[in-house]
Short mmCIF file of C-alpha atoms in Angstrom, two decimals:
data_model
loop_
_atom_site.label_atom_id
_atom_site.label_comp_id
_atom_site.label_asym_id
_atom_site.label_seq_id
_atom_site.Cartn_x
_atom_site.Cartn_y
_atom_site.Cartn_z
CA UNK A 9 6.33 3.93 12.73
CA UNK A 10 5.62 5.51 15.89
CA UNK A 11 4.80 2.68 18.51
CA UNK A 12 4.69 4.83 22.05
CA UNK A 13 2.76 3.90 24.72
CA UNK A 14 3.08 4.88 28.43
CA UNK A 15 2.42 1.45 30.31
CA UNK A 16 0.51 3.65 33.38
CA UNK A 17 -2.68 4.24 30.91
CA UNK A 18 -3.56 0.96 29.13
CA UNK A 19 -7.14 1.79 29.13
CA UNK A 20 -9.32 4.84 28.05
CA UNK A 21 -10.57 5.26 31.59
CA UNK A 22 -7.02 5.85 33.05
CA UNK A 23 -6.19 9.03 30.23
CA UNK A 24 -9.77 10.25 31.05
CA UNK A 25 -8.76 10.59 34.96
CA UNK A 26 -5.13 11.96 34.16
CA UNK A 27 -7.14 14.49 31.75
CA UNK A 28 -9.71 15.65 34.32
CA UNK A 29 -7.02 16.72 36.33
CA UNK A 30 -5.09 18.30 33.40
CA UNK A 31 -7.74 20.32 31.75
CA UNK A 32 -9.98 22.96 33.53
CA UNK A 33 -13.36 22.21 34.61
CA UNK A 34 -15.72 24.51 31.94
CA UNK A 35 -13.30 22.86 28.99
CA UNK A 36 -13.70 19.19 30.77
CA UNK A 37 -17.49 19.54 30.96
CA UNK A 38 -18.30 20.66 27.27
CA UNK A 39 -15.96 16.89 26.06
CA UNK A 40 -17.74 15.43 28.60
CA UNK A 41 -21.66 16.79 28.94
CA UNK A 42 -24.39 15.68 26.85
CA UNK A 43 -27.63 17.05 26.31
CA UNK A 44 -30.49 17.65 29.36
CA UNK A 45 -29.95 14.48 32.00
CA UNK A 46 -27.47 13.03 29.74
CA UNK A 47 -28.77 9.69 29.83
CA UNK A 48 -28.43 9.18 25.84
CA UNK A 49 -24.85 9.25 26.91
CA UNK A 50 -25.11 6.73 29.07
CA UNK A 51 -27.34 4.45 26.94
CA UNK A 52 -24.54 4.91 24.07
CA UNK A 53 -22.24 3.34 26.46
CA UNK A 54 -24.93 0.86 27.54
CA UNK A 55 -25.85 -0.59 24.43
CA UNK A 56 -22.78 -0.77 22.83
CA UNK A 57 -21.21 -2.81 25.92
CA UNK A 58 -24.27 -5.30 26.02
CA UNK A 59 -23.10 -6.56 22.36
CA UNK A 60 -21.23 -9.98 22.96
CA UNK A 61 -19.01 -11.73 20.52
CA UNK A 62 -18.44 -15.43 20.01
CA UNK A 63 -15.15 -16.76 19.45
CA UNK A 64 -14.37 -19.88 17.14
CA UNK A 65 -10.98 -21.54 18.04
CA UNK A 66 -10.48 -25.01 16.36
CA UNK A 67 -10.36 -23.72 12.69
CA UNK A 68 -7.00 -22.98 11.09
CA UNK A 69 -5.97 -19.14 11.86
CA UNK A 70 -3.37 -17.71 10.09
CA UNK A 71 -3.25 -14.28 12.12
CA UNK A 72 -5.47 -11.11 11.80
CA UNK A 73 -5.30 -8.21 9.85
CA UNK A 74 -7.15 -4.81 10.78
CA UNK A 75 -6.72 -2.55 8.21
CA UNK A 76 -9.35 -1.16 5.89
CA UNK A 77 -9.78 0.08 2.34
CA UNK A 78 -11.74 3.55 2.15
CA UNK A 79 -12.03 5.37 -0.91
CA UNK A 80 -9.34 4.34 -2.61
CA UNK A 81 -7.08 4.32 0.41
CA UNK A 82 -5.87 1.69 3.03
CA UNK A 83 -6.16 2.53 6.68
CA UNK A 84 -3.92 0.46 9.22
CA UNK A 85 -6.82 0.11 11.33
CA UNK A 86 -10.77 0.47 11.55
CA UNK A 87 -11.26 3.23 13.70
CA UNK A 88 -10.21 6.93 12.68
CA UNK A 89 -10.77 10.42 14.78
CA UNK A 90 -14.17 11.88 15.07
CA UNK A 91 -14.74 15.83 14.67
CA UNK A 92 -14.56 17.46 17.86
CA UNK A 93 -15.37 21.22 18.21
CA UNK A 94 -13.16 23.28 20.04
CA UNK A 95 -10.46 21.37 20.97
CA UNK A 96 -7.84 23.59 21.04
CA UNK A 97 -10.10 24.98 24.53
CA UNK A 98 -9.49 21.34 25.66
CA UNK A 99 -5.88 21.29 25.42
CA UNK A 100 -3.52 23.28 23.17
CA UNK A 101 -3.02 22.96 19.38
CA UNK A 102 -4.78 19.40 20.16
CA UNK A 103 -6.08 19.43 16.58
CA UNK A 104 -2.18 19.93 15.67
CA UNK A 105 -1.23 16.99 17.51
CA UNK A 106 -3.79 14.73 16.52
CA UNK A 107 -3.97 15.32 13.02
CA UNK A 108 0.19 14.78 12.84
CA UNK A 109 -0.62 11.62 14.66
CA UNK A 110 -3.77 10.13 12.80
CA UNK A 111 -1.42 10.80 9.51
CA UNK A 112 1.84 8.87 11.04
CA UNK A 113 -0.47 5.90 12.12
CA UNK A 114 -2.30 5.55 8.91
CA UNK A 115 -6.37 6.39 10.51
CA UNK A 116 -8.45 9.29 9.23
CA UNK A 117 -8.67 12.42 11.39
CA UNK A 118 -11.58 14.81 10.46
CA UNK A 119 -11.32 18.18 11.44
CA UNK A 120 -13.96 20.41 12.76
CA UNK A 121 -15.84 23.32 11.21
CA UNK A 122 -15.89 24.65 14.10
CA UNK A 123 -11.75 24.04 14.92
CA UNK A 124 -9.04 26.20 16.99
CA UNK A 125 -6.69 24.89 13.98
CA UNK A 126 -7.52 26.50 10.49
CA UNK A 127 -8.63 24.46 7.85
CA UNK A 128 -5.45 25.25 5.63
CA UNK A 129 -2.90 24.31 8.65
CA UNK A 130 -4.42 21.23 9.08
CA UNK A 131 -4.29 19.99 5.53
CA UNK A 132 -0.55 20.80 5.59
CA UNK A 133 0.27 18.94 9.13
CA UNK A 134 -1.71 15.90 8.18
CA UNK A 135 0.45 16.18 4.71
CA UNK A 136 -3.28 16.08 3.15
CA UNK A 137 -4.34 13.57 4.78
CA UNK A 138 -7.14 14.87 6.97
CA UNK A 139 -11.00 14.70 6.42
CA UNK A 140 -13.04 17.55 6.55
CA UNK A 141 -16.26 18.05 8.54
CA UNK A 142 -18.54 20.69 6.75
CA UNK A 143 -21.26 22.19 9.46
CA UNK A 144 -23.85 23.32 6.20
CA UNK A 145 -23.59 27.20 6.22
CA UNK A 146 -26.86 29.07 6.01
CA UNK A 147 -25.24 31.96 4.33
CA UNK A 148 -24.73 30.58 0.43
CA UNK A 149 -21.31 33.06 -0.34
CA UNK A 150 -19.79 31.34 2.89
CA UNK A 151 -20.50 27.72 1.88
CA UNK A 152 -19.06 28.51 -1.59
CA UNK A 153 -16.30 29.73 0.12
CA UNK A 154 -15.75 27.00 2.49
CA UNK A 155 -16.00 24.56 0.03
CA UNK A 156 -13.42 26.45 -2.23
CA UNK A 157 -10.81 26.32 0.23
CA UNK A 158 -11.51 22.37 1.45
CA UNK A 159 -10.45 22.06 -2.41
CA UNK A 160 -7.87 24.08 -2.46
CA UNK A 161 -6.44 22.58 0.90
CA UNK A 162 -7.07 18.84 -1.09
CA UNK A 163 -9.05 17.54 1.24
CA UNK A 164 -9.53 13.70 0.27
CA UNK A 165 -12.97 13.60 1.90
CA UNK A 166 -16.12 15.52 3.20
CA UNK A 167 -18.20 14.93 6.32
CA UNK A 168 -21.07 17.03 6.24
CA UNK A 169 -22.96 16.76 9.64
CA UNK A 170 -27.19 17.29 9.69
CA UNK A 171 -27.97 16.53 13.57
CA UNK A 172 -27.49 19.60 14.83
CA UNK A 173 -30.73 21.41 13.62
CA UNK A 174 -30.34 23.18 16.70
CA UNK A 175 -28.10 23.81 19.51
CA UNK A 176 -28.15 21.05 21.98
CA UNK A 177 -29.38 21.74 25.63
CA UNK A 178 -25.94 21.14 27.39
CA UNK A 179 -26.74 21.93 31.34
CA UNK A 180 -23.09 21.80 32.21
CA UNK A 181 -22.20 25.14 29.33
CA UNK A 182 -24.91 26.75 30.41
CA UNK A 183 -23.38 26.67 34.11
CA UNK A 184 -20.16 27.02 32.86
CA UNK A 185 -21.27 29.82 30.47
CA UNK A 186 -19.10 28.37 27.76
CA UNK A 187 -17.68 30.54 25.26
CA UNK A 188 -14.43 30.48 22.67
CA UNK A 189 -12.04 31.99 24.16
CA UNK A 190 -13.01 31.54 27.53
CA UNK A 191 -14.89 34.35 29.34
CA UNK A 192 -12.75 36.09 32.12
CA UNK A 193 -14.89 35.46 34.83
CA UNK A 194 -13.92 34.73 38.32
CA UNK A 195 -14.28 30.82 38.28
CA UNK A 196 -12.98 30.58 35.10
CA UNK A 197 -9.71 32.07 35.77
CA UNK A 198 -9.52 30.22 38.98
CA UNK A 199 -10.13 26.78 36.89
CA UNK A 200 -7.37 27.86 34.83
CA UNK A 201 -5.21 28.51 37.56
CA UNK A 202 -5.10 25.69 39.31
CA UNK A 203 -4.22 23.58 35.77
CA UNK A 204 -0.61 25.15 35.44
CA UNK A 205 0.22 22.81 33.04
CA UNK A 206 -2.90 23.61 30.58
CA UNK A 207 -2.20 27.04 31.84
CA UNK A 208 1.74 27.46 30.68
CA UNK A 209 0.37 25.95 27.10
CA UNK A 210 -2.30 28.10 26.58
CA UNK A 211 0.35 30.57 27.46
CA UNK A 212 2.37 29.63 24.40
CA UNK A 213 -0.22 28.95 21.40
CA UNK A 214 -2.35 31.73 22.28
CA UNK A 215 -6.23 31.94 23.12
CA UNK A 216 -8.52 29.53 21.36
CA UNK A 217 -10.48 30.84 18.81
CA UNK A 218 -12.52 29.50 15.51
CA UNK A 219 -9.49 29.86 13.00
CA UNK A 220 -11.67 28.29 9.97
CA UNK A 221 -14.44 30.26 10.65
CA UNK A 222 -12.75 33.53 11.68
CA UNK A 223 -12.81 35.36 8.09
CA UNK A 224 -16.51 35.00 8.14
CA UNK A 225 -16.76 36.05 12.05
CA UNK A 226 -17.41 40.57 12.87
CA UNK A 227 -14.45 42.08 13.77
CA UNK A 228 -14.32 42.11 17.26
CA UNK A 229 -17.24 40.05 18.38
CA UNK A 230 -18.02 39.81 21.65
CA UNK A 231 -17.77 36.44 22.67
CA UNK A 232 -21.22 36.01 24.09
CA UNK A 233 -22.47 36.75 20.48
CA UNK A 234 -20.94 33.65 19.48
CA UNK A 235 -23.53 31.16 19.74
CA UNK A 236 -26.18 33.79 18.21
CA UNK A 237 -23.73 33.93 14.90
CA UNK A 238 -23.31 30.33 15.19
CA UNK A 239 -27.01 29.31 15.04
CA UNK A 240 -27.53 32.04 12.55
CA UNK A 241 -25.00 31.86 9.89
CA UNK A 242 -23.24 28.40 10.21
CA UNK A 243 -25.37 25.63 11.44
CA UNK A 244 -28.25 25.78 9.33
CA UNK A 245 -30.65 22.36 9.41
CA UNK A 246 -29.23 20.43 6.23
CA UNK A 247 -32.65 18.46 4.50
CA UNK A 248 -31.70 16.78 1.54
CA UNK A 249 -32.31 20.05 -0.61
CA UNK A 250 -29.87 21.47 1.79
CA UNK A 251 -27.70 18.46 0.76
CA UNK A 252 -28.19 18.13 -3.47
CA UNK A 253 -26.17 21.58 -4.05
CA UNK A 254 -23.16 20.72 -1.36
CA UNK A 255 -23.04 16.84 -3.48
CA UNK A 256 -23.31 19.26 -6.74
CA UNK A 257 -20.23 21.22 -5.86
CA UNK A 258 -18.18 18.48 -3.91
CA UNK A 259 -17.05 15.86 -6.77
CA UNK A 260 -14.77 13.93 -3.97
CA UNK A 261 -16.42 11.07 -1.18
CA UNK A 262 -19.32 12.82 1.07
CA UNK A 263 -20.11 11.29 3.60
CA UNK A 264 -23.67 12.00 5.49
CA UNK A 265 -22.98 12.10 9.81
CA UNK A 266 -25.67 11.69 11.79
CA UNK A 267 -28.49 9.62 10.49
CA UNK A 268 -29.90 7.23 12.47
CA UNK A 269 -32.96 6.03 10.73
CA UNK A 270 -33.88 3.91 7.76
CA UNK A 271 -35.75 6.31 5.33
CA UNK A 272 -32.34 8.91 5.82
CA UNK A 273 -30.34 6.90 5.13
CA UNK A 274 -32.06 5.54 2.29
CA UNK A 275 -32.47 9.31 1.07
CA UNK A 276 -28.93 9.82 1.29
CA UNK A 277 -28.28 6.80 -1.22
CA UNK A 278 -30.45 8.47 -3.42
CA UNK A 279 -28.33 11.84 -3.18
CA UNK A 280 -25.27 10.04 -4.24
CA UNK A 281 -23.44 9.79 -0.95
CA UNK A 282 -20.64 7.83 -0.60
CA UNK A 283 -21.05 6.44 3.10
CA UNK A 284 -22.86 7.46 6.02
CA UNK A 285 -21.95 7.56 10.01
CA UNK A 286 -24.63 6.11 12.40
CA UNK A 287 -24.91 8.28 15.18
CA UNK A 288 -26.76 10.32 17.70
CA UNK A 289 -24.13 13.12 17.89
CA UNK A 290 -22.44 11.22 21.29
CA UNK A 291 -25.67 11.83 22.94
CA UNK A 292 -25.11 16.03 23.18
CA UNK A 293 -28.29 16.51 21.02
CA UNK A 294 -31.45 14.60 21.93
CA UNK A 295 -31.43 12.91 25.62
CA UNK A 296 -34.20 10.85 24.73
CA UNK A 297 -32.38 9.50 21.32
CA UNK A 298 -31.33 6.44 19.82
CA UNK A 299 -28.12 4.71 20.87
CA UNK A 300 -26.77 4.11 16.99
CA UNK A 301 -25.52 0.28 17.40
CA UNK A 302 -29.13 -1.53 17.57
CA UNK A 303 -30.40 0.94 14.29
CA UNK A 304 -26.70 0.04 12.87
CA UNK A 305 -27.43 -3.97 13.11
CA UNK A 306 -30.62 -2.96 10.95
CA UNK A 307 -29.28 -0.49 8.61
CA UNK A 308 -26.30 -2.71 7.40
CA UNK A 309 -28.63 -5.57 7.15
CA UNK A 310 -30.47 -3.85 4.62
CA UNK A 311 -28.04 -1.09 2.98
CA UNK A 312 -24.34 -2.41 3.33
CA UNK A 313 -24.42 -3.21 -0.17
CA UNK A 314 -25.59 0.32 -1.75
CA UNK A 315 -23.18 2.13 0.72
CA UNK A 316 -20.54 2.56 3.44
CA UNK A 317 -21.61 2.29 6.33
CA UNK A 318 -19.73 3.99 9.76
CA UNK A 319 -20.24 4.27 13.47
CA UNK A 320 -19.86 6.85 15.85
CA UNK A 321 -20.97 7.87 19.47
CA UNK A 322 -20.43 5.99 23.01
CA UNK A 323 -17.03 4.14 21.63
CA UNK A 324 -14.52 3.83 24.30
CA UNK A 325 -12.12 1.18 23.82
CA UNK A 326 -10.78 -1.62 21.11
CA UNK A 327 -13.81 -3.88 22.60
CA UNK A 328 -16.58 -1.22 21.28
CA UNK A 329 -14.94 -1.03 18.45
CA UNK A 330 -14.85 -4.09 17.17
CA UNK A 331 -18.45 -4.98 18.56
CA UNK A 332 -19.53 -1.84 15.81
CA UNK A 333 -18.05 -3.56 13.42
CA UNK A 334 -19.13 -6.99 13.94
CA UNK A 335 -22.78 -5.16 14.02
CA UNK A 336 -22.53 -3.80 10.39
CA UNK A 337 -19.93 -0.97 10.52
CA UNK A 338 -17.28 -0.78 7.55
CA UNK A 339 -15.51 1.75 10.01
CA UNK A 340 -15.87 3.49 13.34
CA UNK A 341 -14.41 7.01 14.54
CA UNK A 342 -14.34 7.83 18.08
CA UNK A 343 -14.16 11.41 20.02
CA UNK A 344 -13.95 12.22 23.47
CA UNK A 345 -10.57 9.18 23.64
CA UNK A 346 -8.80 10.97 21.59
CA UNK A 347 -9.10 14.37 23.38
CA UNK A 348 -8.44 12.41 26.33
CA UNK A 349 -5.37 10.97 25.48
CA UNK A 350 -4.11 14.83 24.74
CA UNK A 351 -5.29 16.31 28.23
CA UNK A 352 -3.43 13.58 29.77
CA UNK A 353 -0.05 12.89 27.97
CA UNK A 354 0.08 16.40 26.00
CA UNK A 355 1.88 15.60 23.01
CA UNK A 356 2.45 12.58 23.02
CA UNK A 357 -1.45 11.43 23.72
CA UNK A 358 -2.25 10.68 20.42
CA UNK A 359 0.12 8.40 19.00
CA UNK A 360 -0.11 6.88 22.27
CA UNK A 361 -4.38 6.58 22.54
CA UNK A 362 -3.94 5.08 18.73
CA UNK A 363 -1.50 2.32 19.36
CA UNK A 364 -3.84 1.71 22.57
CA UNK A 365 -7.34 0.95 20.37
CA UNK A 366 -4.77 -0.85 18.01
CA UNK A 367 -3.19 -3.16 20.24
CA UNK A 368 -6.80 -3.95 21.75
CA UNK A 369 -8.55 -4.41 18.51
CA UNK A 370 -5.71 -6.96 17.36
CA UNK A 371 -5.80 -8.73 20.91
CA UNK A 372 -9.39 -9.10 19.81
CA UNK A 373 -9.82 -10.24 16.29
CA UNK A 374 -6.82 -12.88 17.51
CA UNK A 375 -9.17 -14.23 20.34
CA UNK A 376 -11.82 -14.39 17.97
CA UNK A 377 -10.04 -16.30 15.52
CA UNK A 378 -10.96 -13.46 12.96
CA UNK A 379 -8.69 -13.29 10.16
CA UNK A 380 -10.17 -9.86 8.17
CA UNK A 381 -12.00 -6.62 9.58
CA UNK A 382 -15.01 -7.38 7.28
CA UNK A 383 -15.43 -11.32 8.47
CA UNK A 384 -16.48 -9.61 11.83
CA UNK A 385 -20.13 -9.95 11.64
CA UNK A 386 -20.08 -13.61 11.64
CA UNK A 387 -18.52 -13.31 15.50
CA UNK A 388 -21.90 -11.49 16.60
CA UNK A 389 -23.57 -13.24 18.99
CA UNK A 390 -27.48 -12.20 18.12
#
């Protein structure tokens, strides 16, 4: 087992200032922006670090255990990889690197729709290990197809994600004017300049582009007809009809990302799902949204028993983490870390941003006295 760690980065913060310097500003801005003013990004982080935990310390402890059973399957810890699109703009062949690295630590990596990595090259890194996170395609003969090849790849389990009913109002891309690959403009090519490492990389693996999604993609598309293909033909708004044929032709786990209220998740119970991820899309889609811990506390309360229940969105460190799951989570996955990790240690970031939450999260459940992942809750301090 792979137990790096570089000793200058213990905490999230540090690999996000390495990174910053590492990566070019337009790619930095669309892992860091969020929708409008961006204060549902902030609020994320607010509400999750406002949860306190009490400890209990004169009972018998016999040590603490982290890992989780998902579908079948033991995890060594509760927190896996969230889908992040275009990462491969944030660093190169980052969904490479952290797939190989969520399947040599034993956590769940879910790969993007909307990828630099094809779907088929990440099932065989990961050694079939990956997740897969299904953006609902409005075009039927491209879902079909889709869904053949997550199948044929043996995917274990599918994310299908229904909060992006439109394409979020991201200031920072429109400034930037973000596009896969990167336009050629003038302050683009200076941004890239002056990150020689990033540079050099890029250099090597080749532009960026939408490997999953390039079959489907015009020949030759310009790339500032990217976003009107997007919105046209693969991010349709996913209701629940939208959902009954994908749970028809997926027999596997599906799992619903992106609910946040009551009645949706109660409709995806209904549907058959098999879990569901609590989260306002790490605040990129609705400024004026929900932070997903206070709606998890409720949620759980009420639905832990009919379903698995996940987290995602404003998670930063082995403290947020474990304050999601002492709310109600069975399981958390966080993004932007991850990504950070990779601008700022390359290679080596993932194994190294994993064994970071891991260490943390055992620290934890040790000060807490708490022996088991799932005896959280009783720690909450309400």
């Amino acid at each position: 087992m792979n137990n790096y760690f570089n000793h200058k980065y213990p905490d999230i913060s540090d690999l996000k200032k390495k990174a910053k310097q590492r990566i070019p500003r337009f790619a930095f801005d669309y892992l860091e922006g969020g929708c409008m003013e961006e204060r549902s990004v902030q609020r994320n982080r607010d509400e999750i670090n406002a949860v306190q935990l009490r400890s209990t310390l004169l009972k018998p402890f016999s040590g603490s255990d982290q890992s989780v059973e998902l579908f079948g399957h033991t995890y060594s810890a509760p927190f896996g990889i969230a889908p992040v699109g275009l990462q491969g703009l944030m660093w190169p062949k980052a969904p490479e690197i952290l797939a190989k690295a969520a399947a040599e630590k034993n956590i769940p990596y879910v790969l993007s729709t909307v990828s630099s990595s094809s779907l088929e090259r990440i099932a065989e890194v990961s050694e079939g290990h990956a997740w897969f996170q299904l953006y609902n395609p409005t075009d039927e003969s491209i879902r079909k197809d889709l869904l053949s090849r997550i199948k044929a790849a043996h995917y274990p389990v599918l994310v299908v994600t229904v909060d992006v009913p439109t394409f979020g109002y991201r200031p920072r891309d429109i400034r930037n004017g973000l596009a896969m690959p990167p336009k050629m403009t003038l302050s683009n090519i200076m941004q890239m300049l002056s990150r020689p490492r990033w540079f050099y990389e890029t250099a090597l693996a080749g532009k960026p582009e939408m490997q999953t999604l390039k079959p489907y993609m015009p020949k030759d598309m310009p790339t500032d007809e990217l976003a009107a293909f997007m919105n046209k033909t693969v991010m349709g708004r996913v209701d629940i009809e939208g959902l009954k044929p994908i749970r028809d032709m997926w027999q596997g786990p599906l799992v619903i990302k992106g609910l946040i209220s009551e009645q949706d998740v109660k409709s995806a119970i209904e549907l058959g799902a098999d879990a569901v991820v609590i989260s306002n899309h790490g605040g990129r889609q609705l400024d004026a949204g929900e932070s997903p811990v206070k709606p998890l506390q409720t949620i759980a309360s009420k639905y832990s028993k009919d379903i698995k229940i996940f987290m995602d969105s404003g998670l930063r460190s082995g403290t947020n983490i474990v304050s999601a799951l002492a709310s109600g989570a069975d399981f958390t996955f966080l993004g932007r870390p991850f990504v950070y990790g990779i601008g700022a240690l390359g290679d080596k970031g993932g194994i190294h941003t994993i064994n970071a939450l891991m260490m943390q999260v055992t620290q934890i459940m040790n000060q807490l006295g708490c022996e088991k992942v799932t005896d959280l809750p009783s720690f909450l301090v309400k």
